[in-house]
């Protein structure tokens, strides 16, 4: 019997957090998951007040304010059960502290943090080839994971689009911002002994290692 797993996937933009999450959901269909970027893109798409505010930051490759994203993610987390994956949140030290303060009293703090370490050069070329189905967050890539019909989502047949921040300029800011903001975040989880890094150039190389790390963790005595 496996123990609950509460995983945070860390990694620079385009590292494949979403792709790995999709693969993990196939193995563990009971897992719940939330992607902070997907929530924000939904708001933008629906033209909500939050969306209008967030898009100003996102377009430039900057982070949205901590309080804004914390509130949005907590709303999802409150509906989750024992096992889940977080993609894109927490992203700053403050967010990590807030999350710990929220989960600790519930005895449900993050049990494993995995950083996907992918070279900048691979990331830059992936981003240029990335297409997204906004309503679901599903992503495609012109080389590795083409849609069955060019330009259309495999499941709904709806159109794929480019993200407003998937361009060279915003990407450079996002990569730089990632490195600065995650250093203290990684230290926070390293101090707790739950940080693991997996390096690789492709999602297919990373996935089996990720799966092993999760299985090993979930077999540990609680
Ligand atoms: P990927 O390309 O793998 O999706 P990413 O980190 O660039 O990675 P998202 O996680 O989708 O992209 O986030 C897109 C944007 O949404 C970020 O650049 C930022 O502006 C905002 N955002 C998402 N999560 C957070 C967060 N936890 N805190 C602050 N801003 C966030
Ligand atoms: Mg993502």
PDB file of C-alpha atoms and ligand atoms in Angstrom:
ATOM      1  CA  UNK A   1       0.000   0.000   0.000  1.00  0.00           C
ATOM      2  CA  UNK A   2       1.423   3.383  -0.954  1.00  0.00           C
ATOM      3  CA  UNK A   3       1.403   6.364   1.361  1.00  0.00           C
ATOM      4  CA  UNK A   4      -0.053   9.698   0.261  1.00  0.00           C
ATOM      5  CA  UNK A   5       2.241  11.820  -1.838  1.00  0.00           C
ATOM      6  CA  UNK A   6       2.264  15.589  -1.789  1.00  0.00           C
ATOM      7  CA  UNK A   7       4.643  16.714  -4.474  1.00  0.00           C
ATOM      8  CA  UNK A   8       5.907  20.087  -5.577  1.00  0.00           C
ATOM      9  CA  UNK A   9       7.404  20.151  -9.066  1.00  0.00           C
ATOM     10  CA  UNK A  10       9.938  22.935  -9.469  1.00  0.00           C
ATOM     11  CA  UNK A  11      11.742  23.860 -12.624  1.00  0.00           C
ATOM     12  CA  UNK A  12      12.409  26.717 -15.003  1.00  0.00           C
ATOM     13  CA  UNK A  13       9.773  27.669 -17.561  1.00  0.00           C
ATOM     14  CA  UNK A  14       9.509  24.971 -20.177  1.00  0.00           C
ATOM     15  CA  UNK A  15      11.226  22.382 -17.969  1.00  0.00           C
ATOM     16  CA  UNK A  16       8.265  20.086 -18.498  1.00  0.00           C
ATOM     17  CA  UNK A  17       6.363  20.361 -15.207  1.00  0.00           C
ATOM     18  CA  UNK A  18       3.056  20.140 -17.012  1.00  0.00           C
ATOM     19  CA  UNK A  19       4.218  17.259 -19.208  1.00  0.00           C
ATOM     20  CA  UNK A  20       5.461  15.260 -16.225  1.00  0.00           C
ATOM     21  CA  UNK A  21       2.241  15.971 -14.348  1.00  0.00           C
ATOM     22  CA  UNK A  22       0.195  14.582 -17.234  1.00  0.00           C
ATOM     23  CA  UNK A  23       2.332  11.431 -17.281  1.00  0.00           C
ATOM     24  CA  UNK A  24       2.004  11.024 -13.514  1.00  0.00           C
ATOM     25  CA  UNK A  25      -1.778  11.381 -13.664  1.00  0.00           C
ATOM     26  CA  UNK A  26      -1.880   8.416 -16.020  1.00  0.00           C
ATOM     27  CA  UNK A  27      -0.064   6.312 -13.407  1.00  0.00           C
ATOM     28  CA  UNK A  28      -1.941   7.693 -10.419  1.00  0.00           C
ATOM     29  CA  UNK A  29      -5.433   8.703 -11.557  1.00  0.00           C
ATOM     30  CA  UNK A  30      -6.458   9.664  -8.018  1.00  0.00           C
ATOM     31  CA  UNK A  31      -3.900  12.412  -7.762  1.00  0.00           C
ATOM     32  CA  UNK A  32      -5.209  15.947  -7.763  1.00  0.00           C
ATOM     33  CA  UNK A  33      -3.167  18.657  -9.377  1.00  0.00           C
ATOM     34  CA  UNK A  34      -3.096  22.391  -9.765  1.00  0.00           C
ATOM     35  CA  UNK A  35      -0.954  24.592 -12.002  1.00  0.00           C
ATOM     36  CA  UNK A  36      -0.751  28.227 -10.910  1.00  0.00           C
ATOM     37  CA  UNK A  37       0.036  29.315 -14.468  1.00  0.00           C
ATOM     38  CA  UNK A  38      -3.028  27.485 -15.822  1.00  0.00           C
ATOM     39  CA  UNK A  39      -5.291  29.127 -13.226  1.00  0.00           C
ATOM     40  CA  UNK A  40      -4.001  32.554 -14.198  1.00  0.00           C
ATOM     41  CA  UNK A  41      -4.379  31.864 -17.927  1.00  0.00           C
ATOM     42  CA  UNK A  42      -7.985  30.779 -17.319  1.00  0.00           C
ATOM     43  CA  UNK A  43      -8.678  34.101 -15.622  1.00  0.00           C
ATOM     44  CA  UNK A  44      -7.098  35.989 -18.491  1.00  0.00           C
ATOM     45  CA  UNK A  45      -9.116  34.022 -20.987  1.00  0.00           C
ATOM     46  CA  UNK A  46     -12.336  34.694 -19.100  1.00  0.00           C
ATOM     47  CA  UNK A  47     -11.496  38.391 -18.817  1.00  0.00           C
ATOM     48  CA  UNK A  48     -11.923  38.494 -15.037  1.00  0.00           C
ATOM     49  CA  UNK A  49     -10.540  41.321 -12.894  1.00  0.00           C
ATOM     50  CA  UNK A  50      -7.837  38.980 -11.651  1.00  0.00           C
ATOM     51  CA  UNK A  51      -7.021  38.083 -15.250  1.00  0.00           C
ATOM     52  CA  UNK A  52      -6.650  41.713 -16.312  1.00  0.00           C
ATOM     53  CA  UNK A  53      -4.341  42.383 -13.375  1.00  0.00           C
ATOM     54  CA  UNK A  54      -2.292  39.210 -13.835  1.00  0.00           C
ATOM     55  CA  UNK A  55      -1.770  39.645 -17.568  1.00  0.00           C
ATOM     56  CA  UNK A  56       0.197  42.857 -16.969  1.00  0.00           C
ATOM     57  CA  UNK A  57       2.807  40.841 -15.078  1.00  0.00           C
ATOM     58  CA  UNK A  58       2.691  37.687 -17.165  1.00  0.00           C
ATOM     59  CA  UNK A  59       3.193  39.421 -20.514  1.00  0.00           C
ATOM     60  CA  UNK A  60       6.479  40.805 -19.251  1.00  0.00           C
ATOM     61  CA  UNK A  61       7.594  37.515 -17.776  1.00  0.00           C
ATOM     62  CA  UNK A  62       7.287  38.858 -14.228  1.00  0.00           C
ATOM     63  CA  UNK A  63       5.763  37.109 -11.247  1.00  0.00           C
ATOM     64  CA  UNK A  64       2.301  38.121 -10.052  1.00  0.00           C
ATOM     65  CA  UNK A  65       1.993  39.351  -6.431  1.00  0.00           C
ATOM     66  CA  UNK A  66       2.324  36.670  -3.753  1.00  0.00           C
ATOM     67  CA  UNK A  67      -1.046  37.377  -2.088  1.00  0.00           C
ATOM     68  CA  UNK A  68      -2.932  37.119  -5.368  1.00  0.00           C
ATOM     69  CA  UNK A  69      -1.596  33.715  -6.394  1.00  0.00           C
ATOM     70  CA  UNK A  70      -1.638  32.341  -2.853  1.00  0.00           C
ATOM     71  CA  UNK A  71      -5.343  33.014  -2.511  1.00  0.00           C
ATOM     72  CA  UNK A  72      -6.125  31.404  -5.863  1.00  0.00           C
ATOM     73  CA  UNK A  73      -4.105  28.254  -5.221  1.00  0.00           C
ATOM     74  CA  UNK A  74      -5.406  27.781  -1.661  1.00  0.00           C
ATOM     75  CA  UNK A  75      -8.929  27.776  -3.007  1.00  0.00           C
ATOM     76  CA  UNK A  76      -8.060  24.724  -5.115  1.00  0.00           C
ATOM     77  CA  UNK A  77      -6.009  23.043  -2.415  1.00  0.00           C
ATOM     78  CA  UNK A  78      -8.898  23.192   0.015  1.00  0.00           C
ATOM     79  CA  UNK A  79     -10.830  20.824  -2.259  1.00  0.00           C
ATOM     80  CA  UNK A  80      -7.977  18.284  -2.504  1.00  0.00           C
ATOM     81  CA  UNK A  81      -7.671  15.065  -0.574  1.00  0.00           C
ATOM     82  CA  UNK A  82      -4.489  13.352   0.575  1.00  0.00           C
ATOM     83  CA  UNK A  83      -2.305  13.172  -2.521  1.00  0.00           C
ATOM     84  CA  UNK A  84      -1.550  15.933  -4.958  1.00  0.00           C
ATOM     85  CA  UNK A  85       0.968  17.628  -7.267  1.00  0.00           C
ATOM     86  CA  UNK A  86       1.642  21.346  -7.291  1.00  0.00           C
ATOM     87  CA  UNK A  87       2.979  22.890 -10.502  1.00  0.00           C
ATOM     88  CA  UNK A  88       4.247  26.455 -10.351  1.00  0.00           C
ATOM     89  CA  UNK A  89       3.316  27.231  -6.747  1.00  0.00           C
ATOM     90  CA  UNK A  90       5.013  27.992  -4.382  1.00  0.00           C
ATOM     91  CA  UNK A  91       7.465  29.945  -6.480  1.00  0.00           C
ATOM     92  CA  UNK A  92       8.868  32.379  -3.896  1.00  0.00           C
ATOM     93  CA  UNK A  93      10.107  32.015  -0.338  1.00  0.00           C
ATOM     94  CA  UNK A  94       7.090  33.923   0.979  1.00  0.00           C
ATOM     95  CA  UNK A  95       4.693  31.626  -0.895  1.00  0.00           C
ATOM     96  CA  UNK A  96       6.490  28.578   0.536  1.00  0.00           C
ATOM     97  CA  UNK A  97       6.179  29.963   4.051  1.00  0.00           C
ATOM     98  CA  UNK A  98       2.495  30.748   3.555  1.00  0.00           C
ATOM     99  CA  UNK A  99       1.847  27.281   2.228  1.00  0.00           C
ATOM    100  CA  UNK A 100       3.657  25.598   5.087  1.00  0.00           C
ATOM    101  CA  UNK A 101       1.703  27.651   7.603  1.00  0.00           C
ATOM    102  CA  UNK A 102      -1.503  26.578   5.932  1.00  0.00           C
ATOM    103  CA  UNK A 103      -0.704  22.860   5.552  1.00  0.00           C
ATOM    104  CA  UNK A 104       1.285  22.155   8.676  1.00  0.00           C
ATOM    105  CA  UNK A 105      -1.595  22.382  11.148  1.00  0.00           C
ATOM    106  CA  UNK A 106      -3.559  20.049   8.854  1.00  0.00           C
ATOM    107  CA  UNK A 107      -0.658  17.563   8.898  1.00  0.00           C
ATOM    108  CA  UNK A 108      -0.531  17.769   5.139  1.00  0.00           C
ATOM    109  CA  UNK A 109       2.655  19.599   4.308  1.00  0.00           C
ATOM    110  CA  UNK A 110       4.568  18.923   1.076  1.00  0.00           C
ATOM    111  CA  UNK A 111       6.342  15.575   1.340  1.00  0.00           C
ATOM    112  CA  UNK A 112       8.603  15.800  -1.692  1.00  0.00           C
ATOM    113  CA  UNK A 113      10.018  18.598  -3.839  1.00  0.00           C
ATOM    114  CA  UNK A 114      11.515  17.691  -7.185  1.00  0.00           C
ATOM    115  CA  UNK A 115      13.402  20.151  -9.285  1.00  0.00           C
ATOM    116  CA  UNK A 116      13.533  19.425 -13.003  1.00  0.00           C
ATOM    117  CA  UNK A 117      16.914  20.610 -14.171  1.00  0.00           C
ATOM    118  CA  UNK A 118      16.931  21.202 -17.924  1.00  0.00           C
ATOM    119  CA  UNK A 119      19.617  23.195 -19.790  1.00  0.00           C
ATOM    120  CA  UNK A 120      18.704  26.753 -20.837  1.00  0.00           C
ATOM    121  CA  UNK A 121      19.461  25.973 -24.497  1.00  0.00           C
ATOM    122  CA  UNK A 122      16.933  23.107 -24.534  1.00  0.00           C
ATOM    123  CA  UNK A 123      14.368  25.304 -22.826  1.00  0.00           C
ATOM    124  CA  UNK A 124      14.713  28.152 -25.306  1.00  0.00           C
ATOM    125  CA  UNK A 125      14.151  25.864 -28.295  1.00  0.00           C
ATOM    126  CA  UNK A 126      11.205  24.116 -26.620  1.00  0.00           C
ATOM    127  CA  UNK A 127       9.446  27.371 -25.893  1.00  0.00           C
ATOM    128  CA  UNK A 128       9.633  28.496 -29.493  1.00  0.00           C
ATOM    129  CA  UNK A 129       7.908  25.268 -30.524  1.00  0.00           C
ATOM    130  CA  UNK A 130       5.285  25.160 -27.767  1.00  0.00           C
ATOM    131  CA  UNK A 131       1.544  25.415 -28.371  1.00  0.00           C
ATOM    132  CA  UNK A 132      -1.115  25.329 -25.705  1.00  0.00           C
ATOM    133  CA  UNK A 133      -4.800  24.483 -25.412  1.00  0.00           C
ATOM    134  CA  UNK A 134      -5.807  27.216 -22.989  1.00  0.00           C
ATOM    135  CA  UNK A 135      -8.978  25.732 -21.460  1.00  0.00           C
ATOM    136  CA  UNK A 136      -7.191  22.557 -20.321  1.00  0.00           C
ATOM    137  CA  UNK A 137      -3.556  23.647 -20.119  1.00  0.00           C
ATOM    138  CA  UNK A 138      -2.545  20.765 -22.431  1.00  0.00           C
ATOM    139  CA  UNK A 139       0.656  21.578 -24.283  1.00  0.00           C
ATOM    140  CA  UNK A 140       2.088  20.376 -27.574  1.00  0.00           C
ATOM    141  CA  UNK A 141       5.447  20.704 -29.218  1.00  0.00           C
ATOM    142  CA  UNK A 142       6.190  20.931 -32.938  1.00  0.00           C
ATOM    143  CA  UNK A 143       8.902  18.264 -32.626  1.00  0.00           C
ATOM    144  CA  UNK A 144       8.251  15.992 -29.634  1.00  0.00           C
ATOM    145  CA  UNK A 145       4.524  15.912 -29.154  1.00  0.00           C
ATOM    146  CA  UNK A 146       2.677  17.118 -32.208  1.00  0.00           C
ATOM    147  CA  UNK A 147      -1.111  17.305 -32.089  1.00  0.00           C
ATOM    148  CA  UNK A 148      -2.869  14.698 -34.243  1.00  0.00           C
ATOM    149  CA  UNK A 149      -4.303  17.476 -36.401  1.00  0.00           C
ATOM    150  CA  UNK A 150      -1.968  20.462 -36.786  1.00  0.00           C
ATOM    151  CA  UNK A 151      -3.134  23.461 -34.747  1.00  0.00           C
ATOM    152  CA  UNK A 152      -5.909  21.606 -32.906  1.00  0.00           C
ATOM    153  CA  UNK A 153      -6.221  20.038 -29.460  1.00  0.00           C
ATOM    154  CA  UNK A 154      -6.353  16.211 -29.614  1.00  0.00           C
ATOM    155  CA  UNK A 155      -9.271  15.867 -27.215  1.00  0.00           C
ATOM    156  CA  UNK A 156     -11.583  18.799 -27.916  1.00  0.00           C
ATOM    157  CA  UNK A 157     -10.519  19.745 -31.459  1.00  0.00           C
ATOM    158  CA  UNK A 158     -10.309  23.346 -30.298  1.00  0.00           C
ATOM    159  CA  UNK A 159      -7.554  25.650 -31.592  1.00  0.00           C
ATOM    160  CA  UNK A 160      -4.081  25.752 -30.045  1.00  0.00           C
ATOM    161  CA  UNK A 161      -2.465  29.113 -29.339  1.00  0.00           C
ATOM    162  CA  UNK A 162       0.908  30.586 -28.430  1.00  0.00           C
ATOM    163  CA  UNK A 163       1.234  31.840 -24.849  1.00  0.00           C
ATOM    164  CA  UNK A 164       1.784  35.597 -24.625  1.00  0.00           C
ATOM    165  CA  UNK A 165       4.948  34.971 -22.608  1.00  0.00           C
ATOM    166  CA  UNK A 166       6.445  32.274 -24.867  1.00  0.00           C
ATOM    167  CA  UNK A 167       8.704  34.639 -26.752  1.00  0.00           C
ATOM    168  CA  UNK A 168      12.429  35.281 -26.531  1.00  0.00           C
ATOM    169  CA  UNK A 169      12.271  38.513 -24.537  1.00  0.00           C
ATOM    170  CA  UNK A 170       9.791  37.355 -21.908  1.00  0.00           C
ATOM    171  CA  UNK A 171      11.612  34.026 -21.722  1.00  0.00           C
ATOM    172  CA  UNK A 172      14.898  35.662 -20.835  1.00  0.00           C
ATOM    173  CA  UNK A 173      13.187  37.516 -18.003  1.00  0.00           C
ATOM    174  CA  UNK A 174      11.387  34.354 -16.861  1.00  0.00           C
ATOM    175  CA  UNK A 175      14.603  32.325 -16.763  1.00  0.00           C
ATOM    176  CA  UNK A 176      16.461  35.027 -14.850  1.00  0.00           C
ATOM    177  CA  UNK A 177      13.554  35.537 -12.479  1.00  0.00           C
ATOM    178  CA  UNK A 178      13.333  31.780 -11.920  1.00  0.00           C
ATOM    179  CA  UNK A 179      16.959  31.549 -10.873  1.00  0.00           C
ATOM    180  CA  UNK A 180      16.755  34.450  -8.420  1.00  0.00           C
ATOM    181  CA  UNK A 181      13.472  33.548  -6.801  1.00  0.00           C
ATOM    182  CA  UNK A 182      13.965  29.814  -6.507  1.00  0.00           C
ATOM    183  CA  UNK A 183      17.378  29.929  -4.809  1.00  0.00           C
ATOM    184  CA  UNK A 184      15.890  30.751  -1.363  1.00  0.00           C
ATOM    185  CA  UNK A 185      12.918  28.503  -2.102  1.00  0.00           C
ATOM    186  CA  UNK A 186      15.173  25.535  -2.800  1.00  0.00           C
ATOM    187  CA  UNK A 187      17.128  26.252   0.379  1.00  0.00           C
ATOM    188  CA  UNK A 188      13.861  26.259   2.327  1.00  0.00           C
ATOM    189  CA  UNK A 189      13.079  22.698   1.167  1.00  0.00           C
ATOM    190  CA  UNK A 190      16.706  21.536   1.318  1.00  0.00           C
ATOM    191  CA  UNK A 191      16.748  22.489   4.993  1.00  0.00           C
ATOM    192  CA  UNK A 192      13.736  20.236   5.445  1.00  0.00           C
ATOM    193  CA  UNK A 193      15.506  17.378   3.652  1.00  0.00           C
ATOM    194  CA  UNK A 194      12.857  16.947   0.958  1.00  0.00           C
ATOM    195  CA  UNK A 195      14.514  18.442  -2.145  1.00  0.00           C
ATOM    196  CA  UNK A 196      15.646  16.213  -5.022  1.00  0.00           C
ATOM    197  CA  UNK A 197      17.005  17.378  -8.378  1.00  0.00           C
ATOM    198  CA  UNK A 198      16.584  15.418 -11.604  1.00  0.00           C
ATOM    199  CA  UNK A 199      18.629  16.483 -14.611  1.00  0.00           C
ATOM    200  CA  UNK A 200      17.925  15.611 -18.207  1.00  0.00           C
ATOM    201  CA  UNK A 201      17.403  16.968 -21.707  1.00  0.00           C
ATOM    202  CA  UNK A 202      14.112  15.264 -22.389  1.00  0.00           C
ATOM    203  CA  UNK A 203      10.880  14.433 -20.599  1.00  0.00           C
ATOM    204  CA  UNK A 204      11.261  10.770 -21.504  1.00  0.00           C
ATOM    205  CA  UNK A 205      14.604  10.608 -19.710  1.00  0.00           C
ATOM    206  CA  UNK A 206      13.297  12.449 -16.661  1.00  0.00           C
ATOM    207  CA  UNK A 207      10.002  10.599 -16.205  1.00  0.00           C
ATOM    208  CA  UNK A 208      11.260   7.158 -15.034  1.00  0.00           C
ATOM    209  CA  UNK A 209      13.618   8.802 -12.539  1.00  0.00           C
ATOM    210  CA  UNK A 210      10.783  10.980 -11.283  1.00  0.00           C
ATOM    211  CA  UNK A 211       8.503   7.990 -10.946  1.00  0.00           C
ATOM    212  CA  UNK A 212      11.133   6.092  -8.942  1.00  0.00           C
ATOM    213  CA  UNK A 213      11.641   9.035  -6.604  1.00  0.00           C
ATOM    214  CA  UNK A 214       7.895   9.246  -5.982  1.00  0.00           C
ATOM    215  CA  UNK A 215       7.468   5.523  -5.414  1.00  0.00           C
ATOM    216  CA  UNK A 216      10.410   5.451  -3.046  1.00  0.00           C
ATOM    217  CA  UNK A 217       8.948   8.349  -1.084  1.00  0.00           C
ATOM    218  CA  UNK A 218       5.504   6.862  -0.920  1.00  0.00           C
ATOM    219  CA  UNK A 219       6.884   3.590   0.464  1.00  0.00           C
ATOM    220  CA  UNK A 220       8.639   5.397   3.306  1.00  0.00           C
ATOM    221  CA  UNK A 221       7.044   5.100   6.690  1.00  0.00           C
ATOM    222  CA  UNK A 222       5.118   8.259   7.513  1.00  0.00           C
TER     223      UNK A 222
HETATM  224  P1  LIG B   1       6.086  26.681 -17.817  1.00  0.00           P
HETATM  225  O1  LIG B   1       6.628  27.305 -19.045  1.00  0.00           O
HETATM  226  O2  LIG B   1       6.707  25.355 -17.563  1.00  0.00           O
HETATM  227  O3  LIG B   1       4.623  26.648 -17.744  1.00  0.00           O
HETATM  228  P2  LIG B   1       6.464  29.054 -16.249  1.00  0.00           P
HETATM  229  O4  LIG B   1       6.966  29.053 -14.865  1.00  0.00           O
HETATM  230  O5  LIG B   1       7.087  30.042 -17.125  1.00  0.00           O
HETATM  231  O6  LIG B   1       6.638  27.567 -16.641  1.00  0.00           O
HETATM  232  P3  LIG B   1       3.705  29.182 -15.574  1.00  0.00           P
HETATM  233  O7  LIG B   1       3.974  28.407 -14.339  1.00  0.00           O
HETATM  234  O8  LIG B   1       2.648  28.749 -16.463  1.00  0.00           O
HETATM  235  O9  LIG B   1       4.971  29.334 -16.474  1.00  0.00           O
HETATM  236  O10 LIG B   1       3.455  30.691 -15.140  1.00  0.00           O
HETATM  237  C1  LIG B   1       3.254  31.699 -16.089  1.00  0.00           C
HETATM  238  C2  LIG B   1       3.313  33.052 -15.419  1.00  0.00           C
HETATM  239  O11 LIG B   1       2.278  33.112 -14.406  1.00  0.00           O
HETATM  240  C3  LIG B   1       4.595  33.352 -14.654  1.00  0.00           C
HETATM  241  O12 LIG B   1       5.596  33.905 -15.471  1.00  0.00           O
HETATM  242  C4  LIG B   1       4.096  34.359 -13.613  1.00  0.00           C
HETATM  243  O13 LIG B   1       3.896  35.620 -14.160  1.00  0.00           O
HETATM  244  C5  LIG B   1       2.729  33.794 -13.251  1.00  0.00           C
HETATM  245  N1  LIG B   1       2.806  32.860 -12.116  1.00  0.00           N
HETATM  246  C6  LIG B   1       2.523  31.530 -12.141  1.00  0.00           C
HETATM  247  N2  LIG B   1       2.705  30.981 -10.930  1.00  0.00           N
HETATM  248  C7  LIG B   1       3.114  31.973 -10.107  1.00  0.00           C
HETATM  249  C8  LIG B   1       3.472  32.048  -8.744  1.00  0.00           C
HETATM  250  N3  LIG B   1       3.454  30.969  -7.954  1.00  0.00           N
HETATM  251  N4  LIG B   1       3.833  33.238  -8.242  1.00  0.00           N
HETATM  252  C9  LIG B   1       3.869  34.334  -9.002  1.00  0.00           C
HETATM  253  N5  LIG B   1       3.549  34.352 -10.303  1.00  0.00           N
HETATM  254  C10 LIG B   1       3.168  33.184 -10.870  1.00  0.00           C
HETATM  255 MG1  LIG B   2       3.571  25.123 -16.842  1.00  0.00          MG
END
